[in-house]
Each structure stands twice: as C-alpha cells, then as structure tokens.
Amino acid sequence: MRKLIMKMSISIDGFVSDANGAADWIFKSSDATSSAWAVEKSREAGLIIMGRKSFEVMANYWPTAAGPFAAPMNEIPKAVFTQKGFDPRQATGGVTNSWSEAQVFSGDLAEAIKQLKSQPGKPISAIGGAGFMRNLIATGLIDEYHLAIHPVILGKGYPIFNGVVAALDLKLAEAKAFPGGIVAHTYHK
C-alpha cells in the first residue's frame, strides 16, 4: 500500500497563501539547502496529486520551466481532482506530456484516494491549494505531513487546518532547520 504525503509551505501563523491567494512569500526565505530538501522530497513520489485550480496553473508553468524542480514536476505522473469536469489536455494546449496525461478524478475524494493508495508504487505526494488540502485532510487518509514552516506572519490568508473536526494526533519524525529560516517538519500519522 502506498503512502499519501501532504507537502505544503506554511506561515508561522498557519496560512498557505495570503489573503489574495499569493504564496510568493515562500521564496523570500528559501535557500539552496531548503530547496535541495524540497527537490529530494519531490523525487520520492510516484504520483503527484492536486486540485484542478493548482493543476491549471502548474500545467502552464512547469513544462517550459528550468531549475531543479522542473525534472520531478514534469516526469512524475499526475492526478487531478475536480468536481467540475476537466480535460488536462486543454490546460496544456494539447501538448503530450505528464501533465496532459494526468488521471482525472471527479467522484468521491476519499474513495479515489483509497484506490490510488491500494496500487503498488512509490508514495503519493499531495500539493496544491488550501481548498484541496482541507478536503484531503478531512478524509483522514494522509500518512505523512511535510510542512515547510516559513519565518513569516501573514496575519490573514488561507489556512488548511481550520476545518478539522476531530483531533489529529501526529508524531514528529523529523525537524530540519535551514539557513534562510525555514524549518521543515515531518509528521507521521
């Protein structure tokens, strides 16, 4: 059975983007070692999952991007979750790549996650926006949380843990501090 790993950057006060939905603040504290850690974690995935909104943004950016994140983001298979219907080929202009060939799930999120977790392979990495993450957390199916906590207080924005209805008891597996001030926490369920 595959593990489901949620990977998110988060502010000290618990937001994953500011009130306008922007997350450019994550780059201010990133450094070579925190970026290397994030790339290493990305390469461990056998499947990257996200919601439709994040998919549309990323599918237009990553295929022509350069840098250390480009290879894992473009090589690892994708799955996109949506309630509105979606054709990934439209988001990629019809160009055939790992983005245009993404699996699309539009039914029950928990059932789809159970199906993906039951398949053989490397872990599933969940990335993306606050709404998708809140829904994913609510399924109770996340095995690991990789939280890159950035040294910024946003005051307001989009949280991911505000809809939790039952306590989640997690175990800290690793905490790693980076020179730019990011502290990466890995929690196991």
PDB file of C-alpha atoms in Angstrom:
ATOM      1  CA  MET A   1       0.000   0.000   0.000  1.00  0.00           C
ATOM      2  CA  ARG A   2       1.327   3.409  -0.973  1.00  0.00           C
ATOM      3  CA  LYS A   3       1.693   6.266   1.492  1.00  0.00           C
ATOM      4  CA  LEU A   4      -0.040   9.584   0.956  1.00  0.00           C
ATOM      5  CA  ILE A   5       2.201  12.524   1.828  1.00  0.00           C
ATOM      6  CA  MET A   6       0.947  16.098   2.053  1.00  0.00           C
ATOM      7  CA  LYS A   7       3.669  18.635   1.218  1.00  0.00           C
ATOM      8  CA  MET A   8       2.994  22.295   1.991  1.00  0.00           C
ATOM      9  CA  SER A   9       4.714  25.565   2.757  1.00  0.00           C
ATOM     10  CA  ILE A  10       3.019  27.348   5.641  1.00  0.00           C
ATOM     11  CA  SER A  11       3.470  30.614   7.526  1.00  0.00           C
ATOM     12  CA  ILE A  12       4.150  30.682  11.260  1.00  0.00           C
ATOM     13  CA  ASP A  13       0.527  31.708  11.801  1.00  0.00           C
ATOM     14  CA  GLY A  14      -0.809  28.795   9.760  1.00  0.00           C
ATOM     15  CA  PHE A  15      -1.577  30.160   6.300  1.00  0.00           C
ATOM     16  CA  VAL A  16      -0.571  28.564   2.986  1.00  0.00           C
ATOM     17  CA  SER A  17      -1.226  31.718   0.967  1.00  0.00           C
ATOM     18  CA  ASP A  18      -2.009  35.333   1.736  1.00  0.00           C
ATOM     19  CA  ALA A  19      -5.497  36.872   1.622  1.00  0.00           C
ATOM     20  CA  ASN A  20      -5.131  37.379  -2.161  1.00  0.00           C
ATOM     21  CA  GLY A  21      -4.148  33.741  -2.715  1.00  0.00           C
ATOM     22  CA  ALA A  22      -0.485  34.594  -3.376  1.00  0.00           C
ATOM     23  CA  ALA A  23       2.352  32.500  -1.994  1.00  0.00           C
ATOM     24  CA  ASP A  24       5.345  34.476  -3.290  1.00  0.00           C
ATOM     25  CA  TRP A  25       6.470  34.913   0.331  1.00  0.00           C
ATOM     26  CA  ILE A  26       7.800  31.334   0.287  1.00  0.00           C
ATOM     27  CA  PHE A  27      10.690  32.382  -1.939  1.00  0.00           C
ATOM     28  CA  LYS A  28      11.985  35.061   0.445  1.00  0.00           C
ATOM     29  CA  SER A  29      13.236  32.519   2.983  1.00  0.00           C
ATOM     30  CA  SER A  30      14.165  29.725   0.570  1.00  0.00           C
ATOM     31  CA  ASP A  31      17.843  28.919   0.254  1.00  0.00           C
ATOM     32  CA  ALA A  32      19.914  26.300  -1.564  1.00  0.00           C
ATOM     33  CA  THR A  33      19.636  23.722   1.219  1.00  0.00           C
ATOM     34  CA  SER A  34      15.879  24.120   1.763  1.00  0.00           C
ATOM     35  CA  SER A  35      15.356  23.909  -2.000  1.00  0.00           C
ATOM     36  CA  ALA A  36      17.502  20.761  -2.179  1.00  0.00           C
ATOM     37  CA  TRP A  37      15.405  19.215   0.614  1.00  0.00           C
ATOM     38  CA  ALA A  38      12.185  20.053  -1.247  1.00  0.00           C
ATOM     39  CA  VAL A  39      13.510  18.641  -4.534  1.00  0.00           C
ATOM     40  CA  GLU A  40      14.626  15.456  -2.747  1.00  0.00           C
ATOM     41  CA  LYS A  41      11.158  15.041  -1.214  1.00  0.00           C
ATOM     42  CA  SER A  42       9.560  15.655  -4.621  1.00  0.00           C
ATOM     43  CA  ARG A  43      11.689  12.974  -6.282  1.00  0.00           C
ATOM     44  CA  GLU A  44      10.468  10.370  -3.765  1.00  0.00           C
ATOM     45  CA  ALA A  45       6.938  10.499  -5.206  1.00  0.00           C
ATOM     46  CA  GLY A  46       5.493   8.046  -7.674  1.00  0.00           C
ATOM     47  CA  LEU A  47       2.415  10.211  -8.246  1.00  0.00           C
ATOM     48  CA  ILE A  48       1.657  13.900  -7.686  1.00  0.00           C
ATOM     49  CA  ILE A  49      -1.942  14.826  -6.880  1.00  0.00           C
ATOM     50  CA  MET A  50      -3.620  18.232  -6.699  1.00  0.00           C
ATOM     51  CA  GLY A  51      -6.880  20.064  -7.241  1.00  0.00           C
ATOM     52  CA  ARG A  52      -7.973  21.492 -10.580  1.00  0.00           C
ATOM     53  CA  LYS A  53      -7.091  25.133  -9.867  1.00  0.00           C
ATOM     54  CA  SER A  54      -3.496  24.314  -8.922  1.00  0.00           C
ATOM     55  CA  PHE A  55      -3.246  21.910 -11.832  1.00  0.00           C
ATOM     56  CA  GLU A  56      -4.258  24.560 -14.357  1.00  0.00           C
ATOM     57  CA  VAL A  57      -1.635  26.998 -13.056  1.00  0.00           C
ATOM     58  CA  MET A  58       1.144  24.411 -12.826  1.00  0.00           C
ATOM     59  CA  ALA A  59       0.381  22.710 -16.150  1.00  0.00           C
ATOM     60  CA  ASN A  60       1.004  26.008 -17.898  1.00  0.00           C
ATOM     61  CA  TYR A  61       4.208  26.735 -15.996  1.00  0.00           C
ATOM     62  CA  TRP A  62       6.218  23.548 -15.445  1.00  0.00           C
ATOM     63  CA  PRO A  63       6.563  22.074 -18.967  1.00  0.00           C
ATOM     64  CA  THR A  64       8.777  25.007 -20.042  1.00  0.00           C
ATOM     65  CA  ALA A  65      10.369  25.745 -16.654  1.00  0.00           C
ATOM     66  CA  ALA A  66      14.013  25.237 -15.785  1.00  0.00           C
ATOM     67  CA  GLY A  67      15.700  24.626 -12.463  1.00  0.00           C
ATOM     68  CA  PRO A  68      15.939  21.737 -10.020  1.00  0.00           C
ATOM     69  CA  PHE A  69      12.173  21.306  -9.512  1.00  0.00           C
ATOM     70  CA  ALA A  70      11.379  21.084 -13.229  1.00  0.00           C
ATOM     71  CA  ALA A  71      12.509  17.490 -13.773  1.00  0.00           C
ATOM     72  CA  PRO A  72      10.482  15.870 -10.978  1.00  0.00           C
ATOM     73  CA  MET A  73       7.478  18.099 -11.652  1.00  0.00           C
ATOM     74  CA  ASN A  74       7.464  17.129 -15.323  1.00  0.00           C
ATOM     75  CA  GLU A  75       8.488  13.463 -15.073  1.00  0.00           C
ATOM     76  CA  ILE A  76       6.294  12.180 -12.238  1.00  0.00           C
ATOM     77  CA  PRO A  77       2.750  11.127 -13.258  1.00  0.00           C
ATOM     78  CA  LYS A  78      -0.126  13.369 -12.098  1.00  0.00           C
ATOM     79  CA  ALA A  79      -3.701  13.057 -10.924  1.00  0.00           C
ATOM     80  CA  VAL A  80      -6.108  15.970 -10.702  1.00  0.00           C
ATOM     81  CA  PHE A  81      -9.236  16.149  -8.560  1.00  0.00           C
ATOM     82  CA  THR A  82     -12.220  18.221  -9.635  1.00  0.00           C
ATOM     83  CA  GLN A  83     -15.961  18.428  -9.172  1.00  0.00           C
ATOM     84  CA  LYS A  84     -16.468  20.488 -12.331  1.00  0.00           C
ATOM     85  CA  GLY A  85     -15.245  18.121 -15.023  1.00  0.00           C
ATOM     86  CA  PHE A  86     -11.894  18.680 -16.637  1.00  0.00           C
ATOM     87  CA  ASP A  87      -9.718  17.689 -19.576  1.00  0.00           C
ATOM     88  CA  PRO A  88      -5.996  18.072 -18.776  1.00  0.00           C
ATOM     89  CA  ARG A  89      -5.190  18.313 -22.497  1.00  0.00           C
ATOM     90  CA  GLN A  90      -6.983  21.660 -22.588  1.00  0.00           C
ATOM     91  CA  ALA A  91      -4.815  23.002 -19.760  1.00  0.00           C
ATOM     92  CA  THR A  92      -1.667  22.013 -21.643  1.00  0.00           C
ATOM     93  CA  GLY A  93      -2.645  23.214 -25.103  1.00  0.00           C
ATOM     94  CA  GLY A  94      -2.830  19.633 -26.366  1.00  0.00           C
ATOM     95  CA  VAL A  95       0.903  19.032 -25.877  1.00  0.00           C
ATOM     96  CA  THR A  96       1.505  15.433 -24.801  1.00  0.00           C
ATOM     97  CA  ASN A  97       3.411  15.237 -21.522  1.00  0.00           C
ATOM     98  CA  SER A  98       2.910  14.051 -17.938  1.00  0.00           C
ATOM     99  CA  TRP A  99       0.522  16.966 -17.416  1.00  0.00           C
ATOM    100  CA  SER A 100      -1.750  16.253 -20.394  1.00  0.00           C
ATOM    101  CA  GLU A 101      -1.837  12.560 -19.476  1.00  0.00           C
ATOM    102  CA  ALA A 102      -2.968  13.198 -15.887  1.00  0.00           C
ATOM    103  CA  GLN A 103      -5.640  10.971 -14.405  1.00  0.00           C
ATOM    104  CA  VAL A 104      -8.822  12.898 -13.620  1.00  0.00           C
ATOM    105  CA  PHE A 105     -10.984  12.074 -10.600  1.00  0.00           C
ATOM    106  CA  SER A 106     -14.354  13.732 -10.189  1.00  0.00           C
ATOM    107  CA  GLY A 107     -16.135  11.447  -7.737  1.00  0.00           C
ATOM    108  CA  ASP A 108     -15.749  10.890  -4.025  1.00  0.00           C
ATOM    109  CA  LEU A 109     -12.308  12.121  -2.912  1.00  0.00           C
ATOM    110  CA  ALA A 110     -11.842   9.547  -0.131  1.00  0.00           C
ATOM    111  CA  GLU A 111     -12.732   6.633  -2.422  1.00  0.00           C
ATOM    112  CA  ALA A 112     -10.350   7.860  -5.127  1.00  0.00           C
ATOM    113  CA  ILE A 113      -7.535   8.266  -2.588  1.00  0.00           C
ATOM    114  CA  LYS A 114      -8.151   4.755  -1.231  1.00  0.00           C
ATOM    115  CA  GLN A 115      -7.983   3.426  -4.795  1.00  0.00           C
ATOM    116  CA  LEU A 116      -4.692   5.225  -5.501  1.00  0.00           C
ATOM    117  CA  LYS A 117      -3.172   4.141  -2.184  1.00  0.00           C
ATOM    118  CA  SER A 118      -4.049   0.496  -2.875  1.00  0.00           C
ATOM    119  CA  GLN A 119      -1.940   0.478  -6.044  1.00  0.00           C
ATOM    120  CA  PRO A 120       1.705  -0.560  -5.936  1.00  0.00           C
ATOM    121  CA  GLY A 121       4.383   2.071  -6.290  1.00  0.00           C
ATOM    122  CA  LYS A 122       6.201   4.916  -4.672  1.00  0.00           C
ATOM    123  CA  PRO A 123       4.387   7.359  -2.345  1.00  0.00           C
ATOM    124  CA  ILE A 124       1.699   9.779  -3.492  1.00  0.00           C
ATOM    125  CA  SER A 125       2.606  13.436  -2.982  1.00  0.00           C
ATOM    126  CA  ALA A 126      -0.254  15.895  -2.467  1.00  0.00           C
ATOM    127  CA  ILE A 127       0.499  19.503  -3.381  1.00  0.00           C
ATOM    128  CA  GLY A 128      -1.621  22.482  -4.254  1.00  0.00           C
ATOM    129  CA  GLY A 129      -4.023  24.936  -2.750  1.00  0.00           C
ATOM    130  CA  ALA A 130      -5.809  25.353   0.550  1.00  0.00           C
ATOM    131  CA  GLY A 131      -9.221  24.081  -0.557  1.00  0.00           C
ATOM    132  CA  PHE A 132      -7.896  20.802  -1.920  1.00  0.00           C
ATOM    133  CA  MET A 133      -5.716  20.292   1.143  1.00  0.00           C
ATOM    134  CA  ARG A 134      -8.583  20.944   3.561  1.00  0.00           C
ATOM    135  CA  ASN A 135     -10.684  18.351   1.727  1.00  0.00           C
ATOM    136  CA  LEU A 136      -7.792  15.899   1.706  1.00  0.00           C
ATOM    137  CA  ILE A 137      -7.110  16.366   5.433  1.00  0.00           C
ATOM    138  CA  ALA A 138     -10.819  15.733   6.108  1.00  0.00           C
ATOM    139  CA  THR A 139     -10.552  12.255   4.534  1.00  0.00           C
ATOM    140  CA  GLY A 140      -8.177  11.160   7.314  1.00  0.00           C
ATOM    141  CA  LEU A 141      -6.101   9.306   4.704  1.00  0.00           C
ATOM    142  CA  ILE A 142      -2.861  11.333   4.856  1.00  0.00           C
ATOM    143  CA  ASP A 143       0.004   9.234   6.241  1.00  0.00           C
ATOM    144  CA  GLU A 144       2.688  11.945   6.453  1.00  0.00           C
ATOM    145  CA  TYR A 145       2.683  15.714   6.640  1.00  0.00           C
ATOM    146  CA  HIS A 146       5.737  17.546   5.268  1.00  0.00           C
ATOM    147  CA  LEU A 147       5.336  21.133   6.427  1.00  0.00           C
ATOM    148  CA  ALA A 148       7.933  23.726   5.477  1.00  0.00           C
ATOM    149  CA  ILE A 149       7.297  26.446   8.057  1.00  0.00           C
ATOM    150  CA  HIS A 150       8.473  29.821   6.792  1.00  0.00           C
ATOM    151  CA  PRO A 151       9.589  32.692   9.056  1.00  0.00           C
ATOM    152  CA  VAL A 152       6.717  34.985   8.118  1.00  0.00           C
ATOM    153  CA  ILE A 153       3.500  36.027   9.813  1.00  0.00           C
ATOM    154  CA  LEU A 154       0.810  36.846   7.260  1.00  0.00           C
ATOM    155  CA  GLY A 155      -1.960  37.904   9.649  1.00  0.00           C
ATOM    156  CA  LYS A 156      -4.645  36.596   7.319  1.00  0.00           C
ATOM    157  CA  GLY A 157      -4.889  34.273   4.392  1.00  0.00           C
ATOM    158  CA  TYR A 158      -5.906  30.738   3.532  1.00  0.00           C
ATOM    159  CA  PRO A 159      -5.451  28.090   6.248  1.00  0.00           C
ATOM    160  CA  ILE A 160      -5.614  24.326   5.727  1.00  0.00           C
ATOM    161  CA  PHE A 161      -6.307  23.054   9.239  1.00  0.00           C
ATOM    162  CA  ASN A 162      -9.320  25.234  10.095  1.00  0.00           C
ATOM    163  CA  GLY A 163     -11.899  22.615   9.088  1.00  0.00           C
ATOM    164  CA  VAL A 164     -10.539  19.742  11.158  1.00  0.00           C
ATOM    165  CA  VAL A 165     -13.412  18.334  13.217  1.00  0.00           C
ATOM    166  CA  ALA A 166     -11.548  15.644  15.165  1.00  0.00           C
ATOM    167  CA  ALA A 167      -8.090  15.913  16.709  1.00  0.00           C
ATOM    168  CA  LEU A 168      -5.236  14.502  14.655  1.00  0.00           C
ATOM    169  CA  ASP A 169      -2.528  13.047  16.862  1.00  0.00           C
ATOM    170  CA  LEU A 170       0.697  13.121  14.869  1.00  0.00           C
ATOM    171  CA  LYS A 171       4.235  12.035  15.686  1.00  0.00           C
ATOM    172  CA  LEU A 172       7.154  14.292  14.832  1.00  0.00           C
ATOM    173  CA  ALA A 173       9.518  12.175  12.740  1.00  0.00           C
ATOM    174  CA  GLU A 174      11.979  14.908  11.759  1.00  0.00           C
ATOM    175  CA  ALA A 175      12.618  18.616  12.173  1.00  0.00           C
ATOM    176  CA  LYS A 176      15.234  20.243   9.988  1.00  0.00           C
ATOM    177  CA  ALA A 177      16.221  23.919  10.133  1.00  0.00           C
ATOM    178  CA  PHE A 178      17.651  25.719   7.102  1.00  0.00           C
ATOM    179  CA  PRO A 179      19.850  28.857   6.937  1.00  0.00           C
ATOM    180  CA  GLY A 180      17.095  31.043   5.427  1.00  0.00           C
ATOM    181  CA  GLY A 181      14.865  30.382   8.439  1.00  0.00           C
ATOM    182  CA  ILE A 182      12.593  27.636   7.103  1.00  0.00           C
ATOM    183  CA  VAL A 183      12.029  24.730   9.468  1.00  0.00           C
ATOM    184  CA  ALA A 184      10.795  21.532   7.796  1.00  0.00           C
ATOM    185  CA  HIS A 185       8.660  19.315   9.999  1.00  0.00           C
ATOM    186  CA  THR A 186       7.790  15.762   9.012  1.00  0.00           C
ATOM    187  CA  TYR A 187       4.901  14.262  10.935  1.00  0.00           C
ATOM    188  CA  HIS A 188       3.593  10.698  10.729  1.00  0.00           C
ATOM    189  CA  LYS A 189       0.024   9.706  11.473  1.00  0.00           C
TER     190      LYS A 189
END
